[in-house]
Amino acid sequence: MGSLALKNVCKSFGNVEVLHNINLEAEEGEFMIFVGPSGCGKSTLLRIIAGLEDATSGDVEIAGDRVNHLPPSKRGIAMVFQTYALYPHLTVKKNMSLGLKQAGEDAARIEEQVKKAADMLELGPYLDRRPAELSGGQRQRVAIGRAIVRDPKLFLFDEPLSNLDAALRVNTRIEIADLHRRLGTTIVYVTHDQVEAMTLADRIVVLQDGYVEQIGAPMELYNDPDNMFVAGFIGSPAMNFLDARLLDMPAEVATIGLRPEAISLGSEGPISGKVSHLEHLGADTNVYLHVDGKLLTVRLFGQQDFEVGSTVHLQFAPDAVYRFDKDGKRIR
Amino acid sequence: MQRVKHNPLNLALAHLALIIYTIIALFPVLIIIINSFKTRKAIFRDPLALPNSETFSLIGYETVLKQGDYFGYFQNSFIVTVGSLFFILLFGAMAAFALSEYRFKGNTLMGLYLALGIMIPIRLGTVAILQFMVATGLVNTLTALILVYTASGLPIAIFILSEFMRQVSADLKDAGRIDGLSEYRIFFQLVLPLVRPALATVAVFNMIPIWNDLWFPLILANSEETKTLTLGSQVFIGQFVTDWNAVLSGLSMAILPVMILYIIFSKQLIRGITSGAVK
Ligand SMILES: Nc1ncnc2c1ncn2[C@@H]1O[C@H](COP(=O)(O)OP(=O)(O)OP(=O)(O)O)[C@@H](O)[C@H]1O
Ligand SMILES: [Mg+2]
């Protein structure tokens, strides 16, 4: 029995079904991340877990209890929103303590919880400020603090980093990972950034158009994707897909996939291409090739040079080739 | 506030336009106030002149205060205006919140129905309203006026407020729900403070017509105790003779409370605009 379980959850808005039969379980203390392209239903699923939206059918269980009919405040959850959603007219301290006050906790415990969260997030100096007097990063920390104070069984994060600039995003990402280690609470986290998902998650749930495509640990998804969508979504730069006829393949294989980092370039090999562009990143070099009318990415270690327009051959280990059938399903 | 470098010529022209507009707008008011302090003869001989020792007279104010219960009328107008505004804002905001926040069957239809009143003048229903008030025994009460004004003010209030409420961050309301706030507290404590500028706008738009209305007080509440200021001032305007001193003095005094209310609301308006720090 996990700390979160979704059983056959479906959701429709009017006639449009946006979530189809979602089944998943998160273990106690697990960091689970929902990823998928925009509009695939990540936020909707999170809101169903929170109780902000009712599922059309199916069950939500938190810590073993069915919570379908409980309001959000009674589910033992806390949520951090993309826009922070701090109460503009309340001080940081009151923002953080409102939930406990509503739940009827006594003042001493509220004080203690707020102090604990403020220490953890280094918010001590700002407790008497209003949200308008804080920077974006500080507001995000207050929003996280407001969630910690409630001491929930389950944390929900909806794209908490997407309003922060790149440097702050990396810092906050590390802070969240650290927070998870210290609190040990189950976290469900939504993002459309696969790097965030890879670096933070214990397990990733890949969603597309309201379907679960695959659930697994980051390296499982990277090394052993079930289908073309997951293979293309996880990993950066994305996997290259080529027509199977370029190689000698069984008839049922329609598409082959090659990770950019699994290819090296040489003067002979089964597939050749024309160099169209180079990106020097210092530690890596990205080479873009025209192969069979498609743009293919090759990621080479170190600093390498090729002449644009020259012809090169792809070299790769035979087991680096992923094979997919005509529906995009992986053939193992 | 954002500071933009202005071309001094443009600045001067803009100020000139604003000053001219102010003079034009204030001129009639000024004339009324000046003439309310003059004798009747002086008013007609030279309407634009300031009162001097010879023409100065408070006769108008004396007449107004002696004739009828001027302060009573005043009080009635005030009660009716403030009462109506209160209910328009309260019910208007509540309906707007429901329309903008909750998905239910017929939501759009309900919104259209509630906004329909904007296009239909309530005076068309005067006869039915009068019959209704007679049947319920509300004739000659201030309640009757408050009810009518509330009904007539609601459509535009709902229309404007629901538009503003749609813009209040949905995450903020959801955060309140997760913290266990009731829908009422979300409405009163999170949403209303954020739409304060819209509330002030609606209040200002509704206030003046209610304060100045003659029609409904005349029909629904024309007893001595329930007369409003506008109705009470009518005694000085006759078919053949008009007591201009009294009319002008009455008008001058009637401006004051509206001005005070307006200043209160517009302060809210400006504060709402300048402190709009949502994110
Ligand atoms: N209140 C609503 N009424 C109707 N359709 C909705 C509503 N909320 C969401 N949808 C639809 O449900 C689908 C999933 O939306 P959702 O917000 O869950 O996407 P998302 O995966 O969070 O995307 P993003 O990464 O852009 O936040 C979308 O197609 C959206 O149009
Ligand atoms: Mg979303």
PDB file of N, CA, C and O in Angstrom, chain A residues 13 47 52-53 72-73 79 81-83 85-89 98-99 102 132 139 146 150 163, chain B residues 103 169-182 185 189-190 193-194 277-279:
ATOM      1  N   PHE A  13     -14.066  17.264 -19.346  1.00  0.00           N
ATOM      2  CA  PHE A  13     -14.658  18.596 -19.276  1.00  0.00           C
ATOM      3  C   PHE A  13     -15.717  18.637 -20.363  1.00  0.00           C
ATOM      4  O   PHE A  13     -15.379  18.653 -21.540  1.00  0.00           O
ATOM      5  N   ARG A  47      -4.662  18.382  -9.700  1.00  0.00           N
ATOM      6  CA  ARG A  47      -5.799  19.035  -9.037  1.00  0.00           C
ATOM      7  C   ARG A  47      -6.826  18.000  -8.580  1.00  0.00           C
ATOM      8  O   ARG A  47      -7.534  18.214  -7.589  1.00  0.00           O
ATOM      9  N   LEU A  52      -9.207  19.738  -5.799  1.00  0.00           N
ATOM     10  CA  LEU A  52      -9.689  21.002  -6.355  1.00  0.00           C
ATOM     11  C   LEU A  52     -10.579  20.746  -7.559  1.00  0.00           C
ATOM     12  O   LEU A  52     -11.285  21.633  -8.035  1.00  0.00           O
ATOM     13  N   GLU A  53     -10.529  19.521  -8.062  1.00  0.00           N
ATOM     14  CA  GLU A  53     -11.314  19.131  -9.227  1.00  0.00           C
ATOM     15  C   GLU A  53     -11.813  17.725  -8.923  1.00  0.00           C
ATOM     16  O   GLU A  53     -11.094  16.937  -8.317  1.00  0.00           O
ATOM     17  N   PRO A  72     -10.244  19.644  -0.090  1.00  0.00           N
ATOM     18  CA  PRO A  72      -8.779  19.707  -0.114  1.00  0.00           C
ATOM     19  C   PRO A  72      -8.167  19.831   1.279  1.00  0.00           C
ATOM     20  O   PRO A  72      -7.162  19.187   1.562  1.00  0.00           O
ATOM     21  N   SER A  73      -8.777  20.637   2.141  1.00  0.00           N
ATOM     22  CA  SER A  73      -8.147  20.900   3.437  1.00  0.00           C
ATOM     23  C   SER A  73      -8.153  19.671   4.342  1.00  0.00           C
ATOM     24  O   SER A  73      -7.420  19.623   5.309  1.00  0.00           O
ATOM     25  N   MET A  79      -0.050  22.182  -1.254  1.00  0.00           N
ATOM     26  CA  MET A  79       0.239  22.386  -2.670  1.00  0.00           C
ATOM     27  C   MET A  79       1.031  23.673  -2.872  1.00  0.00           C
ATOM     28  O   MET A  79       0.793  24.674  -2.205  1.00  0.00           O
ATOM     29  N   PHE A  81       1.969  26.348  -5.880  1.00  0.00           N
ATOM     30  CA  PHE A  81       1.480  26.703  -7.210  1.00  0.00           C
ATOM     31  C   PHE A  81       2.552  27.394  -8.034  1.00  0.00           C
ATOM     32  O   PHE A  81       3.470  28.007  -7.498  1.00  0.00           O
ATOM     33  N   GLN A  82       2.366  27.322  -9.340  1.00  0.00           N
ATOM     34  CA  GLN A  82       3.289  27.962 -10.275  1.00  0.00           C
ATOM     35  C   GLN A  82       3.381  29.471 -10.036  1.00  0.00           C
ATOM     36  O   GLN A  82       4.433  30.057 -10.106  1.00  0.00           O
ATOM     37  N   THR A  83       2.236  30.103  -9.753  1.00  0.00           N
ATOM     38  CA  THR A  83       2.220  31.563  -9.554  1.00  0.00           C
ATOM     39  C   THR A  83       2.378  31.921  -8.090  1.00  0.00           C
ATOM     40  O   THR A  83       2.026  33.020  -7.684  1.00  0.00           O
ATOM     41  N   ALA A  85       0.809  32.146  -5.599  1.00  0.00           N
ATOM     42  CA  ALA A  85      -0.499  32.288  -4.970  1.00  0.00           C
ATOM     43  C   ALA A  85      -0.412  32.623  -3.493  1.00  0.00           C
ATOM     44  O   ALA A  85      -1.104  32.042  -2.672  1.00  0.00           O
ATOM     45  N   LEU A  86       0.449  33.603  -3.151  1.00  0.00           N
ATOM     46  CA  LEU A  86       0.497  34.054  -1.755  1.00  0.00           C
ATOM     47  C   LEU A  86      -0.643  35.044  -1.531  1.00  0.00           C
ATOM     48  O   LEU A  86      -1.055  35.735  -2.452  1.00  0.00           O
ATOM     49  N   TYR A  87      -1.144  35.087  -0.299  1.00  0.00           N
ATOM     50  CA  TYR A  87      -2.203  36.057   0.003  1.00  0.00           C
ATOM     51  C   TYR A  87      -1.580  37.440   0.064  1.00  0.00           C
ATOM     52  O   TYR A  87      -0.750  37.702   0.927  1.00  0.00           O
ATOM     53  N   PRO A  88      -1.962  38.338  -0.849  1.00  0.00           N
ATOM     54  CA  PRO A  88      -1.236  39.607  -0.975  1.00  0.00           C
ATOM     55  C   PRO A  88      -1.366  40.509   0.254  1.00  0.00           C
ATOM     56  O   PRO A  88      -0.501  41.326   0.514  1.00  0.00           O
ATOM     57  N   HIS A  89      -2.458  40.349   1.024  1.00  0.00           N
ATOM     58  CA  HIS A  89      -2.687  41.280   2.124  1.00  0.00           C
ATOM     59  C   HIS A  89      -2.161  40.760   3.458  1.00  0.00           C
ATOM     60  O   HIS A  89      -2.294  41.420   4.469  1.00  0.00           O
ATOM     61  N   LEU A  98      -1.867  30.470   8.145  1.00  0.00           N
ATOM     62  CA  LEU A  98      -3.325  30.495   7.943  1.00  0.00           C
ATOM     63  C   LEU A  98      -3.953  29.099   7.932  1.00  0.00           C
ATOM     64  O   LEU A  98      -4.990  28.866   8.558  1.00  0.00           O
ATOM     65  N   GLY A  99      -3.305  28.186   7.256  1.00  0.00           N
ATOM     66  CA  GLY A  99      -3.868  26.837   7.140  1.00  0.00           C
ATOM     67  C   GLY A  99      -4.033  26.163   8.494  1.00  0.00           C
ATOM     68  O   GLY A  99      -5.074  25.580   8.791  1.00  0.00           O
ATOM     69  N   GLN A 102      -6.806  27.771  10.476  1.00  0.00           N
ATOM     70  CA  GLN A 102      -8.112  27.294  10.009  1.00  0.00           C
ATOM     71  C   GLN A 102      -8.419  25.911  10.568  1.00  0.00           C
ATOM     72  O   GLN A 102      -9.562  25.581  10.850  1.00  0.00           O
ATOM     73  N   ALA A 132       4.423  41.429  -1.631  1.00  0.00           N
ATOM     74  CA  ALA A 132       4.848  42.422  -2.613  1.00  0.00           C
ATOM     75  C   ALA A 132       6.257  42.928  -2.323  1.00  0.00           C
ATOM     76  O   ALA A 132       6.915  43.479  -3.198  1.00  0.00           O
ATOM     77  N   ARG A 139       9.542  34.658  -2.694  1.00  0.00           N
ATOM     78  CA  ARG A 139       8.117  34.311  -2.710  1.00  0.00           C
ATOM     79  C   ARG A 139       7.938  32.817  -2.893  1.00  0.00           C
ATOM     80  O   ARG A 139       7.090  32.196  -2.263  1.00  0.00           O
ATOM     81  N   ARG A 146       4.801  27.644   3.301  1.00  0.00           N
ATOM     82  CA  ARG A 146       3.382  27.513   3.635  1.00  0.00           C
ATOM     83  C   ARG A 146       2.943  26.045   3.534  1.00  0.00           C
ATOM     84  O   ARG A 146       2.130  25.582   4.310  1.00  0.00           O
ATOM     85  N   ARG A 150       2.134  22.925   7.143  1.00  0.00           N
ATOM     86  CA  ARG A 150       0.949  22.086   7.337  1.00  0.00           C
ATOM     87  C   ARG A 150       1.299  20.640   7.687  1.00  0.00           C
ATOM     88  O   ARG A 150       0.429  19.883   8.059  1.00  0.00           O
ATOM     89  N   ASN A 163       8.559  30.022 -13.059  1.00  0.00           N
ATOM     90  CA  ASN A 163       8.605  31.485 -13.060  1.00  0.00           C
ATOM     91  C   ASN A 163       9.946  32.046 -12.600  1.00  0.00           C
ATOM     92  O   ASN A 163      10.092  33.250 -12.440  1.00  0.00           O
TER      93      ASN A 163
ATOM     94  N   ARG B 103     -18.527  26.352 -12.350  1.00  0.00           N
ATOM     95  CA  ARG B 103     -19.069  25.806 -13.590  1.00  0.00           C
ATOM     96  C   ARG B 103     -20.369  25.115 -13.245  1.00  0.00           C
ATOM     97  O   ARG B 103     -20.394  24.200 -12.438  1.00  0.00           O
ATOM     98  N   SER B 169      -6.479  35.701  -9.778  1.00  0.00           N
ATOM     99  CA  SER B 169      -5.736  34.448  -9.956  1.00  0.00           C
ATOM    100  C   SER B 169      -6.487  33.244  -9.400  1.00  0.00           C
ATOM    101  O   SER B 169      -6.907  33.230  -8.244  1.00  0.00           O
ATOM    102  N   ALA B 170      -6.667  32.235 -10.229  1.00  0.00           N
ATOM    103  CA  ALA B 170      -7.360  31.017  -9.792  1.00  0.00           C
ATOM    104  C   ALA B 170      -6.530  30.278  -8.752  1.00  0.00           C
ATOM    105  O   ALA B 170      -7.080  29.685  -7.825  1.00  0.00           O
ATOM    106  N   ASP B 171      -5.208  30.347  -8.894  1.00  0.00           N
ATOM    107  CA  ASP B 171      -4.335  29.689  -7.929  1.00  0.00           C
ATOM    108  C   ASP B 171      -4.556  30.239  -6.523  1.00  0.00           C
ATOM    109  O   ASP B 171      -4.511  29.506  -5.545  1.00  0.00           O
ATOM    110  N   LEU B 172      -4.788  31.551  -6.443  1.00  0.00           N
ATOM    111  CA  LEU B 172      -4.969  32.172  -5.134  1.00  0.00           C
ATOM    112  C   LEU B 172      -6.197  31.593  -4.433  1.00  0.00           C
ATOM    113  O   LEU B 172      -6.166  31.238  -3.258  1.00  0.00           O
ATOM    114  N   LYS B 173      -7.279  31.459  -5.186  1.00  0.00           N
ATOM    115  CA  LYS B 173      -8.499  30.902  -4.598  1.00  0.00           C
ATOM    116  C   LYS B 173      -8.277  29.449  -4.222  1.00  0.00           C
ATOM    117  O   LYS B 173      -8.721  28.995  -3.160  1.00  0.00           O
ATOM    118  N   ASP B 174      -7.552  28.710  -5.072  1.00  0.00           N
ATOM    119  CA  ASP B 174      -7.282  27.308  -4.760  1.00  0.00           C
ATOM    120  C   ASP B 174      -6.392  27.179  -3.530  1.00  0.00           C
ATOM    121  O   ASP B 174      -6.574  26.273  -2.714  1.00  0.00           O
ATOM    122  N   ALA B 175      -5.424  28.097  -3.407  1.00  0.00           N
ATOM    123  CA  ALA B 175      -4.566  28.068  -2.219  1.00  0.00           C
ATOM    124  C   ALA B 175      -5.430  28.250  -0.971  1.00  0.00           C
ATOM    125  O   ALA B 175      -5.237  27.575   0.037  1.00  0.00           O
ATOM    126  N   GLY B 176      -6.404  29.157  -1.054  1.00  0.00           N
ATOM    127  CA  GLY B 176      -7.322  29.350   0.062  1.00  0.00           C
ATOM    128  C   GLY B 176      -8.098  28.087   0.378  1.00  0.00           C
ATOM    129  O   GLY B 176      -8.274  27.721   1.537  1.00  0.00           O
ATOM    130  N   ARG B 177      -8.543  27.400  -0.662  1.00  0.00           N
ATOM    131  CA  ARG B 177      -9.312  26.170  -0.440  1.00  0.00           C
ATOM    132  C   ARG B 177      -8.455  25.108   0.242  1.00  0.00           C
ATOM    133  O   ARG B 177      -8.900  24.398   1.129  1.00  0.00           O
ATOM    134  N   ILE B 178      -7.184  25.018  -0.174  1.00  0.00           N
ATOM    135  CA  ILE B 178      -6.311  24.016   0.440  1.00  0.00           C
ATOM    136  C   ILE B 178      -6.035  24.376   1.895  1.00  0.00           C
ATOM    137  O   ILE B 178      -5.918  23.507   2.743  1.00  0.00           O
ATOM    138  N   ASP B 179      -5.985  25.680   2.191  1.00  0.00           N
ATOM    139  CA  ASP B 179      -5.801  26.096   3.581  1.00  0.00           C
ATOM    140  C   ASP B 179      -7.093  25.986   4.383  1.00  0.00           C
ATOM    141  O   ASP B 179      -7.124  26.344   5.559  1.00  0.00           O
ATOM    142  N   GLY B 180      -8.162  25.558   3.741  1.00  0.00           N
ATOM    143  CA  GLY B 180      -9.395  25.324   4.480  1.00  0.00           C
ATOM    144  C   GLY B 180     -10.298  26.535   4.641  1.00  0.00           C
ATOM    145  O   GLY B 180     -11.174  26.547   5.498  1.00  0.00           O
ATOM    146  N   LEU B 181     -10.086  27.585   3.838  1.00  0.00           N
ATOM    147  CA  LEU B 181     -10.995  28.732   3.902  1.00  0.00           C
ATOM    148  C   LEU B 181     -12.328  28.336   3.263  1.00  0.00           C
ATOM    149  O   LEU B 181     -12.366  27.639   2.258  1.00  0.00           O
ATOM    150  N   SER B 182     -13.430  28.827   3.852  1.00  0.00           N
ATOM    151  CA  SER B 182     -14.736  28.562   3.250  1.00  0.00           C
ATOM    152  C   SER B 182     -14.890  29.437   2.006  1.00  0.00           C
ATOM    153  O   SER B 182     -14.160  30.406   1.825  1.00  0.00           O
ATOM    154  N   ARG B 185     -15.235  33.013   2.952  1.00  0.00           N
ATOM    155  CA  ARG B 185     -14.017  33.741   3.315  1.00  0.00           C
ATOM    156  C   ARG B 185     -13.150  33.975   2.083  1.00  0.00           C
ATOM    157  O   ARG B 185     -12.475  34.998   1.976  1.00  0.00           O
ATOM    158  N   GLN B 189     -12.430  37.723   1.783  1.00  0.00           N
ATOM    159  CA  GLN B 189     -11.077  38.087   2.197  1.00  0.00           C
ATOM    160  C   GLN B 189     -10.040  38.042   1.084  1.00  0.00           C
ATOM    161  O   GLN B 189      -9.037  38.740   1.160  1.00  0.00           O
ATOM    162  N   LEU B 190     -10.266  37.201   0.086  1.00  0.00           N
ATOM    163  CA  LEU B 190      -9.265  37.134  -0.980  1.00  0.00           C
ATOM    164  C   LEU B 190      -9.712  37.893  -2.229  1.00  0.00           C
ATOM    165  O   LEU B 190      -8.952  38.659  -2.794  1.00  0.00           O
ATOM    166  N   PRO B 193     -11.047  42.209  -1.812  1.00  0.00           N
ATOM    167  CA  PRO B 193      -9.993  43.229  -1.742  1.00  0.00           C
ATOM    168  C   PRO B 193      -9.282  43.429  -3.072  1.00  0.00           C
ATOM    169  O   PRO B 193      -8.844  44.528  -3.382  1.00  0.00           O
ATOM    170  N   LEU B 194      -9.194  42.365  -3.883  1.00  0.00           N
ATOM    171  CA  LEU B 194      -8.474  42.485  -5.151  1.00  0.00           C
ATOM    172  C   LEU B 194      -9.305  43.171  -6.232  1.00  0.00           C
ATOM    173  O   LEU B 194      -8.757  43.656  -7.208  1.00  0.00           O
ATOM    174  N   ALA B 277      -0.289  45.017  -6.914  1.00  0.00           N
ATOM    175  CA  ALA B 277       0.877  44.135  -7.006  1.00  0.00           C
ATOM    176  C   ALA B 277       0.439  42.708  -6.780  1.00  0.00           C
ATOM    177  O   ALA B 277       0.389  42.233  -5.672  1.00  0.00           O
ATOM    178  N   VAL B 278       0.092  42.044  -7.849  1.00  0.00           N
ATOM    179  CA  VAL B 278      -0.378  40.666  -7.695  1.00  0.00           C
ATOM    180  C   VAL B 278       0.797  39.717  -7.755  1.00  0.00           C
ATOM    181  O   VAL B 278       0.914  38.789  -7.003  1.00  0.00           O
ATOM    182  N   LYS B 279       1.688  39.979  -8.668  1.00  0.00           N
ATOM    183  CA  LYS B 279       2.794  39.043  -8.817  1.00  0.00           C
ATOM    184  C   LYS B 279       4.074  39.788  -9.053  1.00  0.00           C
ATOM    185  O   LYS B 279       4.117  40.741  -9.768  1.00  0.00           O
TER     186      LYS B 279
END
